[in-house]
Short mmCIF file of C-alpha atoms and ligand atoms in Angstrom, two decimals:
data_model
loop_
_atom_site.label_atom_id
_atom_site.label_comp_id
_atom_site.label_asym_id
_atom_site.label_seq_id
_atom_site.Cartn_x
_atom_site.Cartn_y
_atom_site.Cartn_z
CA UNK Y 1075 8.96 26.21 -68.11
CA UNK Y 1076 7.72 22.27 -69.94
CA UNK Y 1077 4.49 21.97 -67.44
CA UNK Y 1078 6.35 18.71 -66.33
CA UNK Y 1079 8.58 20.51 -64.38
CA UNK Y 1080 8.47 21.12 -60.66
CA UNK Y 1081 9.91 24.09 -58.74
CA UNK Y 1082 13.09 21.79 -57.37
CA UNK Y 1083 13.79 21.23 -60.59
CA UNK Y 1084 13.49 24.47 -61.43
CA UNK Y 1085 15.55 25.59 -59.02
CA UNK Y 1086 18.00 23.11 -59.32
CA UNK Y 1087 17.96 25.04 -63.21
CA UNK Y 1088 18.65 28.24 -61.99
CA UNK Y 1089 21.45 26.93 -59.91
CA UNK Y 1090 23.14 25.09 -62.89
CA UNK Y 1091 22.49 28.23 -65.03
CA UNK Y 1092 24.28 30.25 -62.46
CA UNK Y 1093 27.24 28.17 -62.16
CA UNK Y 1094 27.40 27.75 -65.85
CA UNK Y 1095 27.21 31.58 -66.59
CA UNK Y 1096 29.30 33.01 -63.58
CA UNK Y 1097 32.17 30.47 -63.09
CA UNK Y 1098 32.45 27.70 -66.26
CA UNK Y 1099 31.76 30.21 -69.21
CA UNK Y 1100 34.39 32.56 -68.13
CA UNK Y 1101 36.89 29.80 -67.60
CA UNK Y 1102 36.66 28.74 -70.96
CA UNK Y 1103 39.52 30.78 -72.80
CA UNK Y 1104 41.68 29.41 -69.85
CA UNK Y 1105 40.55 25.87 -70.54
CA UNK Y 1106 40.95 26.34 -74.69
CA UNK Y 1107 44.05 27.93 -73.80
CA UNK Y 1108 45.77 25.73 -71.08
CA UNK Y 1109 43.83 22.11 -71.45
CA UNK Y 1110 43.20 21.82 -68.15
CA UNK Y 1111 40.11 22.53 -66.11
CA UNK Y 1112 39.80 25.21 -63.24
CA UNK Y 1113 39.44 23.27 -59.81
CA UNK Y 1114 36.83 26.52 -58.78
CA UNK Y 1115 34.13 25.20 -61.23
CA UNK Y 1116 34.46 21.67 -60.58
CA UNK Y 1117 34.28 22.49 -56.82
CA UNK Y 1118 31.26 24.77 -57.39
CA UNK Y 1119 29.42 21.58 -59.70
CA UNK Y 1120 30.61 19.37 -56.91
CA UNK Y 1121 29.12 21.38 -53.80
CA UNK Y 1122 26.02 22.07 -55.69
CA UNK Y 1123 25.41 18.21 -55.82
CA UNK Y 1124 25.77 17.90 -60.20
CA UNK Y 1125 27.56 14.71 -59.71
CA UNK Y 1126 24.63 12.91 -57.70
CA UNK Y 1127 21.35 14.48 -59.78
CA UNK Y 1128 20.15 10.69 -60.59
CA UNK Y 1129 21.72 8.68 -57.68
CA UNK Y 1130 19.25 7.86 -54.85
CA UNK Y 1131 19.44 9.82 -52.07
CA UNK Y 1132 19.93 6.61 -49.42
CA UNK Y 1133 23.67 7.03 -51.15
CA UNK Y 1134 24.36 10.59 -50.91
CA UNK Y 1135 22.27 11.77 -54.33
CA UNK Y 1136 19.55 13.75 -54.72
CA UNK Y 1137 17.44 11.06 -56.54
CA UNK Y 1138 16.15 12.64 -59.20
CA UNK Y 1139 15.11 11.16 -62.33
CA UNK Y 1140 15.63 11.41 -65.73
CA UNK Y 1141 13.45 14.16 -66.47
CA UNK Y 1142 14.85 16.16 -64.14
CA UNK Y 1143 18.35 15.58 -65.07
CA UNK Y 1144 17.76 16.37 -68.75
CA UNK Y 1145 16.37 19.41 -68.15
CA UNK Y 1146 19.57 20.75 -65.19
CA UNK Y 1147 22.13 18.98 -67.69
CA UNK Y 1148 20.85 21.01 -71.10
CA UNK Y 1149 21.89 23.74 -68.95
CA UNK Y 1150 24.57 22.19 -68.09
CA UNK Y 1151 26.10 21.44 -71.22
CA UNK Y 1152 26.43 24.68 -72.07
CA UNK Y 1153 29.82 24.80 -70.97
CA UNK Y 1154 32.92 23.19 -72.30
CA UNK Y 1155 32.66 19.27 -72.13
CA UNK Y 1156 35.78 19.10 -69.69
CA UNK Y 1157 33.64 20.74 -66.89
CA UNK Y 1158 30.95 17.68 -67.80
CA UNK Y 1159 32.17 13.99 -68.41
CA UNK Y 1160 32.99 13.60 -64.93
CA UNK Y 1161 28.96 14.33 -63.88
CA UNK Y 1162 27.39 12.66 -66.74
CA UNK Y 1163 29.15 9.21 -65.69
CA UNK Y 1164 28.16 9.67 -62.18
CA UNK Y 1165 24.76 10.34 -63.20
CA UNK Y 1166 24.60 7.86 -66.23
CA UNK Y 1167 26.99 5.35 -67.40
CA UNK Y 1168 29.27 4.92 -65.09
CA UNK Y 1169 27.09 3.73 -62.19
CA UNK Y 1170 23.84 2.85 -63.93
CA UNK Y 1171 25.19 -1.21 -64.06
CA UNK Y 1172 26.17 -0.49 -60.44
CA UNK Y 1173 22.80 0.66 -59.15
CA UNK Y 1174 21.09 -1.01 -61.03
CA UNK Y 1175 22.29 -4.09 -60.21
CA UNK Y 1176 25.10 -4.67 -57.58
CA UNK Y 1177 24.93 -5.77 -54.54
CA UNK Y 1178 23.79 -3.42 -51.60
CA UNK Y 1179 27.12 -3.76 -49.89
CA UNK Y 1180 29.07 -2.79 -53.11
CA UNK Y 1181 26.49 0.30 -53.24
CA UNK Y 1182 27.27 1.88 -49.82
CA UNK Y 1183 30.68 1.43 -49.95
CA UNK Y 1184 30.98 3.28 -53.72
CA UNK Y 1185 28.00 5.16 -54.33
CA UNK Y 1186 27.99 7.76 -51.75
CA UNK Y 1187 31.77 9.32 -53.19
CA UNK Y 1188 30.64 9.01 -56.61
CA UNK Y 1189 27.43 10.98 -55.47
CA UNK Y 1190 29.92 13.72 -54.33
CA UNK Y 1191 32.20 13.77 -57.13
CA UNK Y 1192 35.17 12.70 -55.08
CA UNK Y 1193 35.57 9.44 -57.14
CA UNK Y 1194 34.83 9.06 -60.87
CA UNK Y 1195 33.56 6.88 -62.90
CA UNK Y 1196 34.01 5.36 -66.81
CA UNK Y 1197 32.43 2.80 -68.74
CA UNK Y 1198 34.34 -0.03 -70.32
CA UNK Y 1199 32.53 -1.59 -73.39
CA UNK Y 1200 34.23 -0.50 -76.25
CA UNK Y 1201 36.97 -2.32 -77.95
CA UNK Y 1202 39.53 -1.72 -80.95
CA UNK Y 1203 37.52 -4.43 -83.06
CA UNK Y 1204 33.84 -3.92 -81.40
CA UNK Y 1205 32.76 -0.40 -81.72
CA UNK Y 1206 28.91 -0.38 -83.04
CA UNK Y 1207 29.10 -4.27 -82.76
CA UNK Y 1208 29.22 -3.94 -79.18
CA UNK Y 1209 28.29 -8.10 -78.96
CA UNK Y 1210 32.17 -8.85 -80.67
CA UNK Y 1211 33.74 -7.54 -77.38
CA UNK Y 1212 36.89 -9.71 -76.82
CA UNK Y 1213 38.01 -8.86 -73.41
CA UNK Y 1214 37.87 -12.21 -71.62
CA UNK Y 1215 36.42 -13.00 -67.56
CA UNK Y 1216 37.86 -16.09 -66.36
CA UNK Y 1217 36.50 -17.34 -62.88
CA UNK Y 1218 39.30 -18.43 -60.36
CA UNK Y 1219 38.17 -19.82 -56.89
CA UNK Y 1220 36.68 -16.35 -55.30
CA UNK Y 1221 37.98 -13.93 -57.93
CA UNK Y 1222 38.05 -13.31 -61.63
CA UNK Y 1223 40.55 -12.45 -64.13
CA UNK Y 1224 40.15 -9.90 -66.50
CA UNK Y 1225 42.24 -9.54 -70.16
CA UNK Y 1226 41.81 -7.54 -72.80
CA UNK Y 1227 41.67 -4.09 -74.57
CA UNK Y 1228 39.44 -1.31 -74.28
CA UNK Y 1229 39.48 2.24 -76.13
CA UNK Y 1230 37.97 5.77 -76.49
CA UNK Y 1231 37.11 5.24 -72.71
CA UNK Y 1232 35.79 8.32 -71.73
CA UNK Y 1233 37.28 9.42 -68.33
CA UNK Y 1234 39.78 6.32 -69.05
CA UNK Y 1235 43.26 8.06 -67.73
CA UNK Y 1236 42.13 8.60 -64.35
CA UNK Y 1237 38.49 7.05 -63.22
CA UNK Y 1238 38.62 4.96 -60.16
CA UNK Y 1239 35.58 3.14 -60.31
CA UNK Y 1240 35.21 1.45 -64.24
CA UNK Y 1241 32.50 -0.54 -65.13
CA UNK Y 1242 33.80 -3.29 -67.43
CA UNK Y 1243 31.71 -5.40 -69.84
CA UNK Y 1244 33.18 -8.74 -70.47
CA UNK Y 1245 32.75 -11.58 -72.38
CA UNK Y 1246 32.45 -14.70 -69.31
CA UNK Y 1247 30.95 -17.35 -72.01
CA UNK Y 1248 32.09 -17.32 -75.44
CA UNK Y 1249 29.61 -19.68 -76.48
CA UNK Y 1250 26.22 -17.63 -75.40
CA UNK Y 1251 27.59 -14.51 -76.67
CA UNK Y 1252 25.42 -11.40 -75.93
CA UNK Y 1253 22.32 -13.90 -74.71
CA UNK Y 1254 24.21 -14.68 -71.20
CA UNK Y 1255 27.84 -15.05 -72.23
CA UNK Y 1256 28.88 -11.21 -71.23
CA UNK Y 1257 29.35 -9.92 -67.76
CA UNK Y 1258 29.55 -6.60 -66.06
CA UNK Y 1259 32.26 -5.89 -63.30
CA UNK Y 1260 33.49 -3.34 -61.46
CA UNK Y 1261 37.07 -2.73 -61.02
CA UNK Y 1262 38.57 -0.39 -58.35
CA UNK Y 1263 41.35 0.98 -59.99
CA UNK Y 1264 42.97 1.98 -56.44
CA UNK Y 1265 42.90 -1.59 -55.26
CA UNK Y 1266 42.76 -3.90 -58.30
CA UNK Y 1267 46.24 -3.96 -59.86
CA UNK Y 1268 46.71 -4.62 -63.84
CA UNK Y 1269 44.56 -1.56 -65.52
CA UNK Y 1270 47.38 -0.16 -67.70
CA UNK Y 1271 46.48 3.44 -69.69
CA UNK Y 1272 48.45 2.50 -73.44
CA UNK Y 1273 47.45 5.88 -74.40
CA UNK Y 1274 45.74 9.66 -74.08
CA UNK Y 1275 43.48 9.63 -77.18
CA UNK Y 1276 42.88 12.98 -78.86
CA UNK Y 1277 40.19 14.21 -80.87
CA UNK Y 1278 39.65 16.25 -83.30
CA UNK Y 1279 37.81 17.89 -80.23
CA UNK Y 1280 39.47 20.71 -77.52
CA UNK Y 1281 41.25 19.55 -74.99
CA UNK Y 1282 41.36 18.32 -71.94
CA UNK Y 1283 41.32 14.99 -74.07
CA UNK Y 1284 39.57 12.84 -71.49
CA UNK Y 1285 39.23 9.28 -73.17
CA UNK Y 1286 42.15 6.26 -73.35
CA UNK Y 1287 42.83 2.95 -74.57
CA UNK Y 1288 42.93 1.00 -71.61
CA UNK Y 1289 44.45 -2.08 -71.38
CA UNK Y 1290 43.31 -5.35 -68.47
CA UNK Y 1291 46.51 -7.08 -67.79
CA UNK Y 1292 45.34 -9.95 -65.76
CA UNK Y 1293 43.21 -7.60 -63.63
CA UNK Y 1294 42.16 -9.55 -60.38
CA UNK Y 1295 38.49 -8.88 -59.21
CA UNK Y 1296 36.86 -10.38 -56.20
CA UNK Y 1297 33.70 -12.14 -57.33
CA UNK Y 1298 31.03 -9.91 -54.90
CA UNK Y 1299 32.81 -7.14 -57.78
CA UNK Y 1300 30.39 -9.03 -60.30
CA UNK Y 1301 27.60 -6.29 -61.58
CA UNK Y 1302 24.26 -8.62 -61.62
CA UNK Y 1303 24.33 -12.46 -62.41
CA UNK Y 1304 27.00 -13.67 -64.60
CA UNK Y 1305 25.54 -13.15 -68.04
CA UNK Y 1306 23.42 -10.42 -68.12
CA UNK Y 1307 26.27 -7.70 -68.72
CA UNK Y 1308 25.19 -7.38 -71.86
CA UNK Y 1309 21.49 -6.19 -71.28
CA UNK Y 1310 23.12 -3.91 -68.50
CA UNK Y 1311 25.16 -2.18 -70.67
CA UNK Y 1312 22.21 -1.89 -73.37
CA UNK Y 1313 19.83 -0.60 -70.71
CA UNK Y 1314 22.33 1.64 -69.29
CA UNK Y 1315 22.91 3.06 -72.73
CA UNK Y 1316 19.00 3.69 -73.36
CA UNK Y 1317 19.39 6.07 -70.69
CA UNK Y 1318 22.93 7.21 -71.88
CA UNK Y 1319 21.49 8.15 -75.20
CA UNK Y 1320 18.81 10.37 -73.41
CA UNK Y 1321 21.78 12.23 -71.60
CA UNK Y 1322 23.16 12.59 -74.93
CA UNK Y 1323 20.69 13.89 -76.52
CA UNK Y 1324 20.24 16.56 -73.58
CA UNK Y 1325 23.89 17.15 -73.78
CA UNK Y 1326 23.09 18.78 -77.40
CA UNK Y 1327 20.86 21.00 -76.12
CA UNK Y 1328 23.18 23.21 -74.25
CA UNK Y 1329 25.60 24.05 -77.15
CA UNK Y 1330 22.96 24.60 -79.46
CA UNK Y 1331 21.98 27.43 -76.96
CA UNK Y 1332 24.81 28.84 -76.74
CA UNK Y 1333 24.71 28.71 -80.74
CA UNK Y 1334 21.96 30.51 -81.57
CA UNK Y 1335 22.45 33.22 -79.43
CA UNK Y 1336 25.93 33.72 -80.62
CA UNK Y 1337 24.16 33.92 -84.29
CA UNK Y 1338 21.96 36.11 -83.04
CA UNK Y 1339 24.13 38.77 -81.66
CA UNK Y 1340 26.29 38.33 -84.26
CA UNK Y 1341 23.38 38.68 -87.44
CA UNK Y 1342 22.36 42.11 -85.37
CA UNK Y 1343 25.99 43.34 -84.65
CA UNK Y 1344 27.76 42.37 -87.95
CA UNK Y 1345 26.86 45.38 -91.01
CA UNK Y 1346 27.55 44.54 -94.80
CA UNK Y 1347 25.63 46.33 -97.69
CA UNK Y 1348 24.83 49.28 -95.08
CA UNK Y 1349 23.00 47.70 -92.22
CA UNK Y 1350 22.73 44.44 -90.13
CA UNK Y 1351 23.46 41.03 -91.89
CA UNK Y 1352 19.86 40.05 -89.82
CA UNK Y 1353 18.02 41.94 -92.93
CA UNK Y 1354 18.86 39.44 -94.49
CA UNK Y 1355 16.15 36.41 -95.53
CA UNK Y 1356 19.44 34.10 -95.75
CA UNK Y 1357 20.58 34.76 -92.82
CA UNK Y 1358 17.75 34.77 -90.47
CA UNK Y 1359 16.63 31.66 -92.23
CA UNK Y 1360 19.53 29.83 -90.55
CA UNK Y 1361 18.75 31.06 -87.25
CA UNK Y 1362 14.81 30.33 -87.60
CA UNK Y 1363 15.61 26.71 -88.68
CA UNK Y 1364 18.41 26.68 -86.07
CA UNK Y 1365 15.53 27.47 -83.21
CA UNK Y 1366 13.38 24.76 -85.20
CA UNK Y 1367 15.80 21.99 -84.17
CA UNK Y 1368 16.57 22.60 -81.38
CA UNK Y 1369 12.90 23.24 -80.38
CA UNK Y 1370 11.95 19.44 -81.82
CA UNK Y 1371 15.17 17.82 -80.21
CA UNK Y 1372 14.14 19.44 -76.78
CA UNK Y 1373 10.17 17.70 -77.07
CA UNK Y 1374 11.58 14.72 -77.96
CA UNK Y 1375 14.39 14.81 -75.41
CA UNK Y 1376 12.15 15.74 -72.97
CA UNK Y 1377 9.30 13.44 -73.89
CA UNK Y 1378 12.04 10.19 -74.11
CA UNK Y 1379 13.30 11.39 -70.23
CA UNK Y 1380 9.40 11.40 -69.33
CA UNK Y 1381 7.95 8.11 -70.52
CA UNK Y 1382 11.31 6.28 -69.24
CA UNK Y 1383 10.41 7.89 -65.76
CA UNK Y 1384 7.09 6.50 -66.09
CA UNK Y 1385 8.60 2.76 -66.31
CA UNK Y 1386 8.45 2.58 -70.19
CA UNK Y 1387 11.38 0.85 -72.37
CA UNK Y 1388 12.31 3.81 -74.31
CA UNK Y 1389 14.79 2.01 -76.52
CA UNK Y 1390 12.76 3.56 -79.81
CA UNK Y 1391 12.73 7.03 -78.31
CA UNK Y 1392 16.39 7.37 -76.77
CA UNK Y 1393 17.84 6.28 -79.71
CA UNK Y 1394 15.28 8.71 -81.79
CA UNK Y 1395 16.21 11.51 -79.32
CA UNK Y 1396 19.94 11.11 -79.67
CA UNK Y 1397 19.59 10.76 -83.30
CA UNK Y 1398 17.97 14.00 -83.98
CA UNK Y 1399 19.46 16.02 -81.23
CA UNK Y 1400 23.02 14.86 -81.81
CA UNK Y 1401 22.40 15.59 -85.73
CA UNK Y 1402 20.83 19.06 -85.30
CA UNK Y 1403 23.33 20.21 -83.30
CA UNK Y 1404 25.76 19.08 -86.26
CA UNK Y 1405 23.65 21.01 -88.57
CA UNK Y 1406 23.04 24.18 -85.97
CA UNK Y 1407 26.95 24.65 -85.44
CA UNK Y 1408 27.76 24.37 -89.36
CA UNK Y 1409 25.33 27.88 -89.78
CA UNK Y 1410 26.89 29.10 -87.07
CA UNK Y 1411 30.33 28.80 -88.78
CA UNK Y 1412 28.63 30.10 -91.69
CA UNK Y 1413 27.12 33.22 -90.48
CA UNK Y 1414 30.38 34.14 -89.42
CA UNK Y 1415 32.12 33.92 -91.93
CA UNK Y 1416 35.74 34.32 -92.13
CA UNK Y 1417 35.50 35.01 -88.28
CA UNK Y 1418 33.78 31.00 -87.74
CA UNK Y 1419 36.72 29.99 -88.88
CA UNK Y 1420 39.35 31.77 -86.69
CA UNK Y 1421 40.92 29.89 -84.01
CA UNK Y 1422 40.23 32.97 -81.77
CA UNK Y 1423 36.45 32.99 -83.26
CA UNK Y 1424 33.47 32.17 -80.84
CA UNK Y 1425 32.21 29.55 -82.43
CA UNK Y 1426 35.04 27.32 -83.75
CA UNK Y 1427 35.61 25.10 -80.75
CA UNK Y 1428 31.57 24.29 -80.49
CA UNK Y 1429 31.75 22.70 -83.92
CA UNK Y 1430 34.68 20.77 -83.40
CA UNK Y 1431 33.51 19.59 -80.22
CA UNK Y 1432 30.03 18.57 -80.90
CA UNK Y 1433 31.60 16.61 -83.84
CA UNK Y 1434 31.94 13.63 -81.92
CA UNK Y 1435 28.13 13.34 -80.15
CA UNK Y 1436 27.06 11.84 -83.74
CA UNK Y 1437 29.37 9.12 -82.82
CA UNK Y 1438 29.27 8.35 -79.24
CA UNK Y 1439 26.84 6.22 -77.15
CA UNK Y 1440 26.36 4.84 -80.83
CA UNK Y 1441 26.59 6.49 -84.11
CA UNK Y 1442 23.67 7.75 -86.11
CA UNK Y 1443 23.68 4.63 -88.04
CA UNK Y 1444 23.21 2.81 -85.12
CA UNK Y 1445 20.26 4.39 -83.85
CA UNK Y 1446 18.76 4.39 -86.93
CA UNK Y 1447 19.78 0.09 -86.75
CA UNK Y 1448 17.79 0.06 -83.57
CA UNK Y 1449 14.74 2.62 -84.34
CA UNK Y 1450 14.22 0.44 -87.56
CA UNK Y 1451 14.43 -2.96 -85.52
CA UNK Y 1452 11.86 -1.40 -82.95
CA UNK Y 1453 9.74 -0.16 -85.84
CA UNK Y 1454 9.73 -3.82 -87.67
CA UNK Y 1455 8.62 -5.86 -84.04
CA UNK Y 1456 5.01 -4.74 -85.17
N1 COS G 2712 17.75 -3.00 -73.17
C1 COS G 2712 17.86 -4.18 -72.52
N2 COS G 2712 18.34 -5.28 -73.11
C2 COS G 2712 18.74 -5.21 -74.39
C3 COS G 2712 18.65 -4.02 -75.12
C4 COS G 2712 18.13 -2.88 -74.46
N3 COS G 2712 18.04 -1.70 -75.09
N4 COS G 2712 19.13 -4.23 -76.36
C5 COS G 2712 19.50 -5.51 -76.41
N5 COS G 2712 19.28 -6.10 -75.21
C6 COS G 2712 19.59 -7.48 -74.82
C7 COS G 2712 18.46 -8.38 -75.09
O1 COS G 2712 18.39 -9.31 -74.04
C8 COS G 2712 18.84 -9.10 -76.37
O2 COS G 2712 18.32 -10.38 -76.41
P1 COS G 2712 16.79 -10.64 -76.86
O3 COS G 2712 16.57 -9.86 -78.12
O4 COS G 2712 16.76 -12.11 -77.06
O5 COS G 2712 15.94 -10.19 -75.73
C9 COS G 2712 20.37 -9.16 -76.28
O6 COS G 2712 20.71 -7.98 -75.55
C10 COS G 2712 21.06 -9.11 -77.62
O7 COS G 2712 20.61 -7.97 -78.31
P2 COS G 2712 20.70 -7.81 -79.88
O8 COS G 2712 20.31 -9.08 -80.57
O9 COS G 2712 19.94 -6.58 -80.24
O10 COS G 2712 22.27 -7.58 -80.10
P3 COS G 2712 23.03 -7.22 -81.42
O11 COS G 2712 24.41 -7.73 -81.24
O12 COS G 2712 22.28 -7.62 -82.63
O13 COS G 2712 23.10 -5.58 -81.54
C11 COS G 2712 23.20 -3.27 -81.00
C12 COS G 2712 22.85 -4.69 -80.63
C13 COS G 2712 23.66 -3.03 -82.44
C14 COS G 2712 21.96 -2.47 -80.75
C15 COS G 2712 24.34 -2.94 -80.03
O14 COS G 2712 25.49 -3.68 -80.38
C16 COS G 2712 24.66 -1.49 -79.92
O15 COS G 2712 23.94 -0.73 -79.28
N6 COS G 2712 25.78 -1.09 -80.52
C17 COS G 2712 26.30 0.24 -80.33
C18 COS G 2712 27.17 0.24 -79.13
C19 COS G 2712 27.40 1.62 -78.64
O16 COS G 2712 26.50 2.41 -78.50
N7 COS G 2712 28.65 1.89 -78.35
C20 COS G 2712 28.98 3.17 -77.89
C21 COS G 2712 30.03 3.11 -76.86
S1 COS G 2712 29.50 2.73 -75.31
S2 COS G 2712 29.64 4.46 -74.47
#
């Protein structure tokens, strides 16, 4: 146990690591095999409160903080993403422009179904032709009387086809551009007409494929909708995304678990040359620098969840945490492949679907090169 912990977070743990090892683990050959998620695990993440770890408890939550949700969702993320982009929305993302800055009305009427997983969430920033440059978006605000108008394009949503709740960064000034030009607002997709799914996007990922292009066809949204003051979407979504990456970076965790162990029974059951493949130096060098990473992308996990806690900006260290997490669980799942040989490759294997979905957290809430962008610009302030 890190001696930051406390026993509710502890046994908040244990109750993750129960629902992850008796219900969502043995789902998985149903999910790989059908696509779709088993309503029994959602209802058991639901029940247990997963979808409210973060969100204060005036709206239903438990109203934890970081900390403690990085150390329940590395346990967590052990099981297949489909069980988890609903929860990490609710407890990231998808609400953090909402709490963080909408009004208290708008909070007590939303919050409290989010909290319990009935309604979900997604995050609207990226676009087909601003990706990393997140300040290019395109998608246009336009005030009229007591509403605005929203138009524009918006892709690799995560939770896209059905969220009901979608925070949507816009651009409301051309002119000022990321300082005061963008807006956030929050559509209801169940009352706010005009949010048309062009398409399912697959990746190179297992299925369920939960992300869509998602296009605003003149989508009309009261003005008390308006996330904060009209300009400061863009330092919501940026603040909302230092915490994001943190997630991230504890979302890594969980599959590089279930990683290593899987090398490990396999270098003790697995004989060639007339005893266990673990004799080998090789081999057991992959699993000792396998434990190394993940060991260093837990501390700095950890420590990046702590100091934000403690009121610091954390910019630096979420994007240093995400970095190296989101890379060493790359570099984890490629031995793992590689220990087991022809068998890492099977699409019946036990490892196969781990490296293909952990492809894409190198990429998401901003690409290596990003974070690398903004730990250099950090670094060069002085
Ligand atoms: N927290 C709060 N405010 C922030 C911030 C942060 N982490 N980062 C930027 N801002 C605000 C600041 O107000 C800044 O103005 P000042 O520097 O004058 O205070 C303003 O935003 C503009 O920031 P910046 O000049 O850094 O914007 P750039 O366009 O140069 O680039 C990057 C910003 C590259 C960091 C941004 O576009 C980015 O993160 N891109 C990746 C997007 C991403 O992660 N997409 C993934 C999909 S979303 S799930």
């Amino acid at each position: 146990m890190d001696p930051r912990s406390t026993p509710a977070i502890e046994a908040l743990r244990d109750t993750a690591r129960a629902i992850v090892d008796e219900t969502l683990i043995p789902a998985e050959p149903e999910v790989l095999r059908t696509g779709t998620i088993p309503g029994e695990g959602m209802r058991r993440l639901r029940e247990a409160g997963m979808f409210g770890i973060t969100i204060p408890k005036e709206f239903g939550g438990m109203g934890m903080h970081t900390f403690a949700q990085v150390v329940v969702h590395e346990e967590l993320a052990r099981a297949h993403h489909g069980f988890l982009g609903g929860l990490t929305l609710s407890n990231g993302i998808g609400i953090s422009a909402l709490l963080a800055a909408g009004s208290d009305e708008l909070k007590r009427r939303y919050v409290p179904a989010v909290a319990s997983g009935e309604v979900t969430t997604a995050f609207a920033l990226t676009e087909p032709e601003a990706g990393s440059d997140a300040g290019r978006i395109r998608t246009r605000a336009v005030r009229h009387g007591d509403e605005w108008v929203i138009d524009g394009t918006k892709h690799y949503i995560t939770n896209g086809p059905g969220a009901e709740l979608v925070t949507v960064i816009a651009v409301t000034d051309p002119e000022k551009g990321t300082r005061g030009g963008v807006t956030a607002f929050l559509v209801d997709r169940r009352e706010m007409e005009g949010v048309v799914v062009e398409e399912v996007q697959r990746t190179m990922g297992t299925p369920p494929y939960s992300q869509a292009r998602l296009r605003f066809d003149s989508v009309r949204v009261p003005a008390s909708h308006m996330l904060g003051r009209e300009g400061e979407g863009f330092r919501l979504a940026m603040g909302a995304l230092d915490h994001g990456r943190i997630v991230v970076a504890a979302g890594a965790l969980g599959p590089m678990s279930r990683l290593i162990a899987a090398m490990v029974e396999r270098a003790k059951g697995r004989e060639q040359f007339g005893g266990p493949i673990s004799q080998f130096q090789g081999v057991q060098w992959m699993i000792a620098d396998s434990e190394t990473d993940r060991y260093a992308a837990r501390q700095m996990t950890y420590d990046a969840a702590w100091r934000m806690d403690q009121g610091e900006r954390v910019t630096r260290e979420a994007s240093m945490a995400k970095l190296f997490a989101t890379e060493a669980v790359g570099r984890v799942a490629d031995r793992a492949v590689q220990l087991f040989g022809g068998q890492g490759v099977m699409e019946t294997g036990p490892v196969q679907h781990l490296f293909r979905d952990v492809r894409v957290m190198r990429i998401y809430e901003g690409t290596s090169e990003i974070q690398r962008l903004v730990i250099a610009r950090e670094a060069l302030k002085g």
